[in-house]
Short mmCIF file of C-alpha atoms and ligand atoms in Angstrom, two decimals:
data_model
loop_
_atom_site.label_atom_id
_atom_site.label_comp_id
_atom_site.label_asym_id
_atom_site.label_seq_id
_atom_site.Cartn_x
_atom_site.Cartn_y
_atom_site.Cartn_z
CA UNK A 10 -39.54 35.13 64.78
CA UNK A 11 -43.51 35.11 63.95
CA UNK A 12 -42.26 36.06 59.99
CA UNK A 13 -39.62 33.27 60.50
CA UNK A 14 -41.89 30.22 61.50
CA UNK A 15 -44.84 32.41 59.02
CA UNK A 16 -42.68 31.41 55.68
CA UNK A 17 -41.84 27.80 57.07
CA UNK A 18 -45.40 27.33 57.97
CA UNK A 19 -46.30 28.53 54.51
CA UNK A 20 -43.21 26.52 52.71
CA UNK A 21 -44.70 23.53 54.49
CA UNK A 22 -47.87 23.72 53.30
CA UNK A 23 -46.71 24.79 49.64
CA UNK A 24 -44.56 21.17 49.72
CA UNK A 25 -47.73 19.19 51.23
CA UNK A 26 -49.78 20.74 48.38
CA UNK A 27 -47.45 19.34 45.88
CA UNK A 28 -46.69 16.10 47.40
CA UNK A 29 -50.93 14.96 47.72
CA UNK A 30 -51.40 15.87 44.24
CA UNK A 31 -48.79 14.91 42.09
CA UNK A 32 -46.16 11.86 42.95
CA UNK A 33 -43.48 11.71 40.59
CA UNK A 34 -40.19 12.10 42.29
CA UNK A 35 -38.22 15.45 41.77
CA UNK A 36 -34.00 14.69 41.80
CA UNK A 37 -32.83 17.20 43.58
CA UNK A 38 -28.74 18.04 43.84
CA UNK A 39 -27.45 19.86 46.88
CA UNK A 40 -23.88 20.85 47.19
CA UNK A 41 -22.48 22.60 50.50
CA UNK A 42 -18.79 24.07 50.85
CA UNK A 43 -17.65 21.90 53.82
CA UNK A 44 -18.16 19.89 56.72
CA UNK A 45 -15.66 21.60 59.00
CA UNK A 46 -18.12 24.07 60.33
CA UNK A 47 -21.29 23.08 62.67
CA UNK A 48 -23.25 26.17 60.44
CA UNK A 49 -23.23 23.66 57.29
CA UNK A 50 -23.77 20.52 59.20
CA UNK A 51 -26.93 22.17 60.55
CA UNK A 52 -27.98 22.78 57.00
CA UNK A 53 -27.79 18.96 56.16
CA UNK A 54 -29.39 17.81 59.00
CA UNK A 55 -32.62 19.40 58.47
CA UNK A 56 -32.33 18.82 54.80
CA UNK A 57 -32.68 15.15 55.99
CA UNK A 58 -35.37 15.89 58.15
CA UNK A 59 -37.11 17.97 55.89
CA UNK A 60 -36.79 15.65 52.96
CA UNK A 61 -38.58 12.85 55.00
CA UNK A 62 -42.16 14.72 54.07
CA UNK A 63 -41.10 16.50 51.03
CA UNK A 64 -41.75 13.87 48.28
CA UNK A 65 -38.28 14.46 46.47
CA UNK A 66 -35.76 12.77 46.32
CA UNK A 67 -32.44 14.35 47.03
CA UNK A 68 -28.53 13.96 47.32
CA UNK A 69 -26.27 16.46 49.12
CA UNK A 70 -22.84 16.80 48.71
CA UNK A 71 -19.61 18.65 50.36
CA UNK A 72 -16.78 20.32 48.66
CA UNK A 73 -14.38 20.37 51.20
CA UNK A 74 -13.49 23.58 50.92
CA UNK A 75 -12.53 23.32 47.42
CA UNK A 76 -13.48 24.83 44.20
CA UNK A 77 -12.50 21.92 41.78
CA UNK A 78 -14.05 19.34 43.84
CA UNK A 79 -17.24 21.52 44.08
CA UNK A 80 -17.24 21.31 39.86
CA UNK A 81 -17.14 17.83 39.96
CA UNK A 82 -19.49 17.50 42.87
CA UNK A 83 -22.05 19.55 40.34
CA UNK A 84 -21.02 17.15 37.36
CA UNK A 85 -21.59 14.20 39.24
CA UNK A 86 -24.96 15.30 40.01
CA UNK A 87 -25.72 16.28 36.38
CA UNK A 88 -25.10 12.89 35.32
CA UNK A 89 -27.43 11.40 37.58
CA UNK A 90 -30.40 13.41 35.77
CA UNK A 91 -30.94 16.13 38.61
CA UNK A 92 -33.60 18.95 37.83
CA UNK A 93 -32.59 21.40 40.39
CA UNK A 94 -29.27 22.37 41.45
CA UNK A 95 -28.83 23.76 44.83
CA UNK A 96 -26.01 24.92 45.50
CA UNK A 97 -24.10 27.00 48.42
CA UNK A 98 -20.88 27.94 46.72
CA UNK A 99 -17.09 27.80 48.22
CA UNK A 100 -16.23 30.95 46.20
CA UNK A 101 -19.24 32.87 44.68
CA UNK A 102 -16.89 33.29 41.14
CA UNK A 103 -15.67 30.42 40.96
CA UNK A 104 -18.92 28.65 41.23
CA UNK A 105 -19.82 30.43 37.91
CA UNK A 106 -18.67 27.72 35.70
CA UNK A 107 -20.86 24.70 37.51
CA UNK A 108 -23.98 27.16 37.10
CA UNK A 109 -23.08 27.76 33.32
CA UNK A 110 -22.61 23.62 33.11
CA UNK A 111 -25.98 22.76 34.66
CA UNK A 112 -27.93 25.78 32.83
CA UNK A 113 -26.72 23.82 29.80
CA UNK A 114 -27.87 20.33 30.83
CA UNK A 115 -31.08 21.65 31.00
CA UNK A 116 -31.13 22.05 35.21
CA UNK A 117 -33.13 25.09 37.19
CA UNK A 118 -29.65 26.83 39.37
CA UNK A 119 -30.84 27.84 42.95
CA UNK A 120 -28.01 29.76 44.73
CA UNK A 121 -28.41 28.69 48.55
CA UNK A 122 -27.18 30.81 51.21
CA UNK A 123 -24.16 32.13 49.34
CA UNK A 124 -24.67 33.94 45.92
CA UNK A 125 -23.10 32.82 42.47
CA UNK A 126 -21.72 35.63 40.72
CA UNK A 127 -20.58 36.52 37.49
CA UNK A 128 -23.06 34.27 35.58
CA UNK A 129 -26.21 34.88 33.90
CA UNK A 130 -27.06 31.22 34.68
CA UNK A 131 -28.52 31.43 38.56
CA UNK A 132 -32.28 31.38 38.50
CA UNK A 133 -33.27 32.27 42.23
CA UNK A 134 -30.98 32.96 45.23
CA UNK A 135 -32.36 31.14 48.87
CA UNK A 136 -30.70 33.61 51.51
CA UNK A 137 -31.28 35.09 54.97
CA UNK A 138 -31.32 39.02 54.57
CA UNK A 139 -27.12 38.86 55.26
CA UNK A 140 -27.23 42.44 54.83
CA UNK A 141 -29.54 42.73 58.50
CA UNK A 142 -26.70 39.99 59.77
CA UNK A 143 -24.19 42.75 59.76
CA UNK A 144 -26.86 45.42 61.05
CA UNK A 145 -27.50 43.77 63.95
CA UNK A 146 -23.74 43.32 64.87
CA UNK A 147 -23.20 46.88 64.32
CA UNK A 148 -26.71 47.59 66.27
CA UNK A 149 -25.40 45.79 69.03
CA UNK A 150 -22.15 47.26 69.42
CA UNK A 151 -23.49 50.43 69.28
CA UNK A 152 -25.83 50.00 71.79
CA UNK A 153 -23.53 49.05 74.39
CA UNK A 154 -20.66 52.05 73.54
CA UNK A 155 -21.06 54.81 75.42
CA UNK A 156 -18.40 57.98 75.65
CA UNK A 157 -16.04 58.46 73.30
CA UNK A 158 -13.31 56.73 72.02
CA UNK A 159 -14.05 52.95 72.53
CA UNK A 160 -11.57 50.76 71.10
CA UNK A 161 -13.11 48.42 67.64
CA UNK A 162 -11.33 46.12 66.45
CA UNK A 163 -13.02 44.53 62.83
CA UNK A 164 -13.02 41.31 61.35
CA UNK A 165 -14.73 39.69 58.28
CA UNK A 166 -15.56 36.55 56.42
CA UNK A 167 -13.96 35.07 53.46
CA UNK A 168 -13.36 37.60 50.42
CA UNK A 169 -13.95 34.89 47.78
CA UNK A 170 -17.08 34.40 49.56
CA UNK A 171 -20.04 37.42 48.74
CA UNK A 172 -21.90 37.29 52.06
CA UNK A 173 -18.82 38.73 53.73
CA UNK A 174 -19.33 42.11 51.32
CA UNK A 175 -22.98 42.20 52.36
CA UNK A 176 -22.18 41.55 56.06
CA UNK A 177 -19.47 43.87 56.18
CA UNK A 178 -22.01 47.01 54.50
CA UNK A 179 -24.74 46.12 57.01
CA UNK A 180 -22.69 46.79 59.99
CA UNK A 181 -21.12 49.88 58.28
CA UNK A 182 -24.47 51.17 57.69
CA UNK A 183 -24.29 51.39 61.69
CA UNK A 184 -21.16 51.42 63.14
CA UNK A 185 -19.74 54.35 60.52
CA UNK A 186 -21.60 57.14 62.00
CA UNK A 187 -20.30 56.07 65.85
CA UNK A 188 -17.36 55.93 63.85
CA UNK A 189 -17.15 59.32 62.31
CA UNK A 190 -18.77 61.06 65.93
CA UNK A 191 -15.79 59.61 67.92
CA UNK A 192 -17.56 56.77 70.04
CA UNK A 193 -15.37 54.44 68.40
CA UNK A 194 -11.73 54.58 67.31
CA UNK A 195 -10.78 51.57 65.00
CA UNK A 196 -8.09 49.79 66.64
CA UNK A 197 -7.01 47.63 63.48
CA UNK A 198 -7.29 48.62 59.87
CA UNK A 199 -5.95 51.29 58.48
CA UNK A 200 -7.90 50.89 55.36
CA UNK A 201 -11.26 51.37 57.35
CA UNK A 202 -9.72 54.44 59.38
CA UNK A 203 -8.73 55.69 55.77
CA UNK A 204 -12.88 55.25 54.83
CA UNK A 205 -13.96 56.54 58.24
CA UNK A 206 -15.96 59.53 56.99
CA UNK A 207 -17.76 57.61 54.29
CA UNK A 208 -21.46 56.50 54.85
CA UNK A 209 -21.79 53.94 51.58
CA UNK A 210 -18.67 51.83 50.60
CA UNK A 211 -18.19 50.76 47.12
CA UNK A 212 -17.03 47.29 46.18
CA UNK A 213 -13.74 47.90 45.91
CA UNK A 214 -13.38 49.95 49.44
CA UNK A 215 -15.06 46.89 51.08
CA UNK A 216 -12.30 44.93 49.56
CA UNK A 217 -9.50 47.17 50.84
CA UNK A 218 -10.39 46.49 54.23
CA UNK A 219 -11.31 43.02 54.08
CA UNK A 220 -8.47 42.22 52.34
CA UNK A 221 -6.75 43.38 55.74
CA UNK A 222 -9.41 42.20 58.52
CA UNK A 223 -10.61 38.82 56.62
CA UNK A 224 -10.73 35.43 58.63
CA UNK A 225 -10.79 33.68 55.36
CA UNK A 226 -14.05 31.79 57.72
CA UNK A 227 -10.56 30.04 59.45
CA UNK A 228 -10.46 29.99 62.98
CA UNK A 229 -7.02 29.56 63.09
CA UNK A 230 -6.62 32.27 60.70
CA UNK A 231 -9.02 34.28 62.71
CA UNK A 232 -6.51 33.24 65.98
CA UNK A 233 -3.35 34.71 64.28
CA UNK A 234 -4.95 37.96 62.92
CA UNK A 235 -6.21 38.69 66.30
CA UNK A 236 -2.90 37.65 67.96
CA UNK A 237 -0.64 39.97 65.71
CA UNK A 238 -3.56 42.94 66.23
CA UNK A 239 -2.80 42.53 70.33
CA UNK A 240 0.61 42.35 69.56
CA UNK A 241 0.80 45.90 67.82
CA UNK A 242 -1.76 47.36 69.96
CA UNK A 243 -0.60 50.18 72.71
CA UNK A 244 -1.97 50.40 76.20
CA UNK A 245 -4.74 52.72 74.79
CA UNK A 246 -5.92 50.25 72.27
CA UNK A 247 -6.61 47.89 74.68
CA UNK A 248 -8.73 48.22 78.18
CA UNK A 249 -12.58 47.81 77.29
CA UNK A 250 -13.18 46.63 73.53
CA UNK A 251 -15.94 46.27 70.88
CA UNK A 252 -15.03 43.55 68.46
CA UNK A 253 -16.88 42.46 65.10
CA UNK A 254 -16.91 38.82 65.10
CA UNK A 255 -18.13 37.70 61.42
CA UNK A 256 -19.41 34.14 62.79
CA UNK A 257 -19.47 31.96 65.98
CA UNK A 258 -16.56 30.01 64.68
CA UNK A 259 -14.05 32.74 64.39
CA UNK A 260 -15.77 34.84 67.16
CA UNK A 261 -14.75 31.96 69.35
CA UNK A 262 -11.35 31.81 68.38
CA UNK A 263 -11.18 35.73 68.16
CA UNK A 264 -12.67 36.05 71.97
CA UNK A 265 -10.73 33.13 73.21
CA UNK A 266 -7.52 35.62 71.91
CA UNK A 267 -8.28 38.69 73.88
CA UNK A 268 -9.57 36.76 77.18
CA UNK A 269 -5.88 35.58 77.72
CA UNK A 270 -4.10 39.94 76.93
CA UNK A 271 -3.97 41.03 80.47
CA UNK A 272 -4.19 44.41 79.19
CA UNK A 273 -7.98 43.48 78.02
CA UNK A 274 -10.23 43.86 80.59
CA UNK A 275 -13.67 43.52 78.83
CA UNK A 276 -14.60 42.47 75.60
CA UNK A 277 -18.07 42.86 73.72
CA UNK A 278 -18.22 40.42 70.52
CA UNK A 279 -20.94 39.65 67.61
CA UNK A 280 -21.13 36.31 65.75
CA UNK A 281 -23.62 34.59 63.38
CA UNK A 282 -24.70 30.78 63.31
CA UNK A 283 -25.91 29.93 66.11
CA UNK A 284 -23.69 27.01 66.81
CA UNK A 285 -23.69 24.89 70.10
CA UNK A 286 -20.92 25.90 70.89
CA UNK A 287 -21.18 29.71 70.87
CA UNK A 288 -24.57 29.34 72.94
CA UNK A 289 -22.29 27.66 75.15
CA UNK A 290 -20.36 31.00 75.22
CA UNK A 291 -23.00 33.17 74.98
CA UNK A 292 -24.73 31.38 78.26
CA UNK A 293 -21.25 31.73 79.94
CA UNK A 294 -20.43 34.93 79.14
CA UNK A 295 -17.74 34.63 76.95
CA UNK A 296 -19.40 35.81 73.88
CA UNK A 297 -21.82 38.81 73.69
CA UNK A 298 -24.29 37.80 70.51
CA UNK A 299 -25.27 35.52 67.87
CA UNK A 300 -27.34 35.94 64.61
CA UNK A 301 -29.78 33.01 64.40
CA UNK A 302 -30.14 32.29 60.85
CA UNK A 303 -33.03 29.18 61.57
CA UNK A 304 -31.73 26.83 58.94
CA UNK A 305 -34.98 24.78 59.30
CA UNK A 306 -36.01 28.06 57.05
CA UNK A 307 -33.91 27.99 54.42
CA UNK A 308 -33.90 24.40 53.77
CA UNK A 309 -38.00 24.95 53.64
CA UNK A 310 -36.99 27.87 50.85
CA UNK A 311 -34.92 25.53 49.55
CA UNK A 312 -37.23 22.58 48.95
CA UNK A 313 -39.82 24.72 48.07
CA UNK A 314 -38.04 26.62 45.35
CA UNK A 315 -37.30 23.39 43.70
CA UNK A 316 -40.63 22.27 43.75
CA UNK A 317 -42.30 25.52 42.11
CA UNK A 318 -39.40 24.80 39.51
CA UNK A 319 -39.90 21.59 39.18
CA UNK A 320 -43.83 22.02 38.07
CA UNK A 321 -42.26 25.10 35.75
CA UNK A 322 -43.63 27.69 37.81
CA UNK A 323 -41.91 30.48 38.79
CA UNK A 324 -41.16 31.31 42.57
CA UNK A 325 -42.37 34.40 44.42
CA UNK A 326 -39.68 36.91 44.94
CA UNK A 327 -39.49 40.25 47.25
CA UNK A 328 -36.14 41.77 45.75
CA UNK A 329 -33.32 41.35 43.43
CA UNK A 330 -29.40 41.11 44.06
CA UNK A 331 -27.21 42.15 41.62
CA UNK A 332 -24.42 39.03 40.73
CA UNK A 333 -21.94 41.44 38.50
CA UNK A 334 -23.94 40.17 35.07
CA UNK A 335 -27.89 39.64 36.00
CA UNK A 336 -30.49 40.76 39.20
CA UNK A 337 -31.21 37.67 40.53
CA UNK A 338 -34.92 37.22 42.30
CA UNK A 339 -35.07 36.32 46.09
CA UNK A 340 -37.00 36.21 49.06
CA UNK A 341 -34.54 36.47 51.81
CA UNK A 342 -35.26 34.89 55.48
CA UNK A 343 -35.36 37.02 58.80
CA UNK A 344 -32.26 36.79 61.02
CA UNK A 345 -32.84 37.04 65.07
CA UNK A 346 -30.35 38.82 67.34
CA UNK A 347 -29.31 36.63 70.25
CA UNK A 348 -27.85 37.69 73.65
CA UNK A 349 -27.93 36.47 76.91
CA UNK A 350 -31.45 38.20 77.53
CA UNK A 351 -33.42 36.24 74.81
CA UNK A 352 -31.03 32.87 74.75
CA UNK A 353 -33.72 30.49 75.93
CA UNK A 354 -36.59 31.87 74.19
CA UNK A 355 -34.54 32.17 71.07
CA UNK A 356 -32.93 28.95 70.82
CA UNK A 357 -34.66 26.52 72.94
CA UNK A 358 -38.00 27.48 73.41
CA UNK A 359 -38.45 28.09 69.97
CA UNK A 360 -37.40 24.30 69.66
CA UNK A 361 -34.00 25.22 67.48
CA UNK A 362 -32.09 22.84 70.44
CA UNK A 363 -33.05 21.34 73.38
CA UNK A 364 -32.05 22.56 76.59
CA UNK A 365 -30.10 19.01 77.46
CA UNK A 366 -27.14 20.49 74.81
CA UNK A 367 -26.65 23.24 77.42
CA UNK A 368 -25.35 23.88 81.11
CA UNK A 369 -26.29 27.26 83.25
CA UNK A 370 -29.35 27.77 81.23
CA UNK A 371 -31.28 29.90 83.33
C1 BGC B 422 -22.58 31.98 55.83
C2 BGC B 422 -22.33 31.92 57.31
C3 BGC B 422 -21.12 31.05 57.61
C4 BGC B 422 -19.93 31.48 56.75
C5 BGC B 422 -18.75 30.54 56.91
C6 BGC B 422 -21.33 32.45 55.13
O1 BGC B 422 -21.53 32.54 53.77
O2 BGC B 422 -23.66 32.83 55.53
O3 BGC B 422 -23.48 31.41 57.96
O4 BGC B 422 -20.76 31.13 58.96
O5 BGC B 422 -20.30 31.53 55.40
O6 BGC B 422 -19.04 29.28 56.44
#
């Protein structure tokens, strides 16, 4: 948390700097993937708050969901004369092309949450460490199995989508030894059962069982999944379970599933987001944990990043991540596990929401 409100602190003052000593106006393009899911909403509204001070000006866009209207979403922004590109892509490949277009017109590419791959043409990557996200679900689930043989049942993001590769390896890096010793006995994958004595998972054995546990980021997709997994489940598979929930929306629709099996009579389930609504859940019991990823740190990053590239600096980067082509440079943000114990510190003490968006905070 201290690290978390450190780099905003610092972000803050780096765009403060800027702003008292030179005036011109940066154009700054910002393209999200939708406006279907409270996570992305979050991320606008404190770009609006945050470009109040800033001294940029700015435009964000959504795609909808869709690849093609992404493109043009870039193009439009191109036109207008933009010098930064920020953009959070529907599918990291596909996204390729609108990096390779604005690289071309001249415009600094800043990956934002989600990484662009297969292109040479991404500059800096703006990211929470995703791979922690995932090691603090499997943390968590871990922590509360005890015995052997606990049912899991495993779910992921959206293949097309990079962060659900880097999720998925965190939490192996901690569930697959409970998994090899016996605590836990996956309930729904094959694929992972296959992989069960494997500590590191390549690419392509990630994909094998995503391809079978994905959400596609859809809770009704998430719904169905979980419905058919009940359906083939035996008595055994079901009792007390451990679920991996790959964020708040499809954690909610996943949890919402196995709170109406009669044959499930406790269920322990991760998320990421933070949304309203999963505090909601998380204050009535009806989801276990969250991952605050503070957006009002990112969008700092974010703001920030452009600026340094704007004056034709260079920003300050911790690691690398490999896109498939080049290593591109990054300073990811702190994540925040949040259960019931550290709910109120977490989310409204620390002034994320205020307490009036909740009932039965204690
Ligand atoms: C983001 C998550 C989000 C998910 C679905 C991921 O790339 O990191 O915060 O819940 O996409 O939109």
């Amino acid at each position: 948390m201290k690290k978390t409100f450190a780099v905003l602190i610092s972000a803050l003052a780096l765009m403060a700097a800027f702003v008292s000593c030179n005036n011109s106006t940066i154009q700054v393009g910002i393209v999200l993937p939708t406006k279907d899911e409270e996570r992305w909403i979050q991320d606008q509204t404190r770009f609006q708050e945050a470009l109040k001070t800033a001294g940029i000006t700015a435009e964000v866009l959504f795609s909808e969901k869709d690849s093609s209207k992404e493109k043009s979403n870039v193009e439009t922004l191109l036109t207008k004369g933009i010098k930064v590109l920020v953009l959070c892509p529907v599918d990291s490949a596909s996204a390729a092309a609108s990096a390779d277009a604005a690289k071309k017109a001249g415009v600094k590419v800043v990956a934002y949450d989600r990484l662009i791959t297969g292109t040479a043409n991404v500059d800096f990557y703006v990211t929470f460490d995703s791979f922690n996200v995932g090691a603090a679900w499997g943390e968590y689930l871990v922590s509360k199995a005890s015995g052997q043989g606990n049912n899991l049942y495993l779910y992921a993001g959206a293949a097309s989508d990079n962060n659900a590769f880097i999720f998925f390896d965190g939490a192996w890096s901690q569930l697959q030894p409970k998994i090899a010793d016996g605590t836990f006995v996956i309930a729904n994958s094959a694929e992972a059962i296959k992989l069960k004595d494997k500590a590191q998972l390549t690419r392509e054995e990630m994909a094998s069982i995503i391809g079978q546990i994905t959400t596609n980021w859809n809770p009704a997709d998430a719904k169905s999944k979980a419905e058919a997994h009940l359906t083939a489940a035996n008595a055994s598979q079901k009792g007390d379970v451990f679920i991996l929930g790959p964020n708040d929306q499809t954690a909610r629709a996943i949890a919402d599933t196995f709170a109406t099996d009669k044959d499930i009579k406790s269920y322990k389930i991760t998320g990421q987001d933070a949304d309203k609504a999963s505090i909601q859940y998380i204050i009535d019991g009806k989801q276990s944990m969250t991952v605050l990823k503070d957006t009002r740190t990112l969008v700092a990053s974010a703001i920030a990043t452009a600026i340094t590239f704007a004056k034709g600096e260079t920003p300050a980067s911790s690691k690398t991540y490999n896109n498939g082509v080049v290593e591109v440079p990054s300073t990811p943000a702190e994540v925040v596990s949040v259960t019931q114990d550290n709910v109120k510190a977490a989310i409204v003490d620390s002034g994320y929401y205020p307490a009036a968006d909740f009932t039965g905070l204690q």
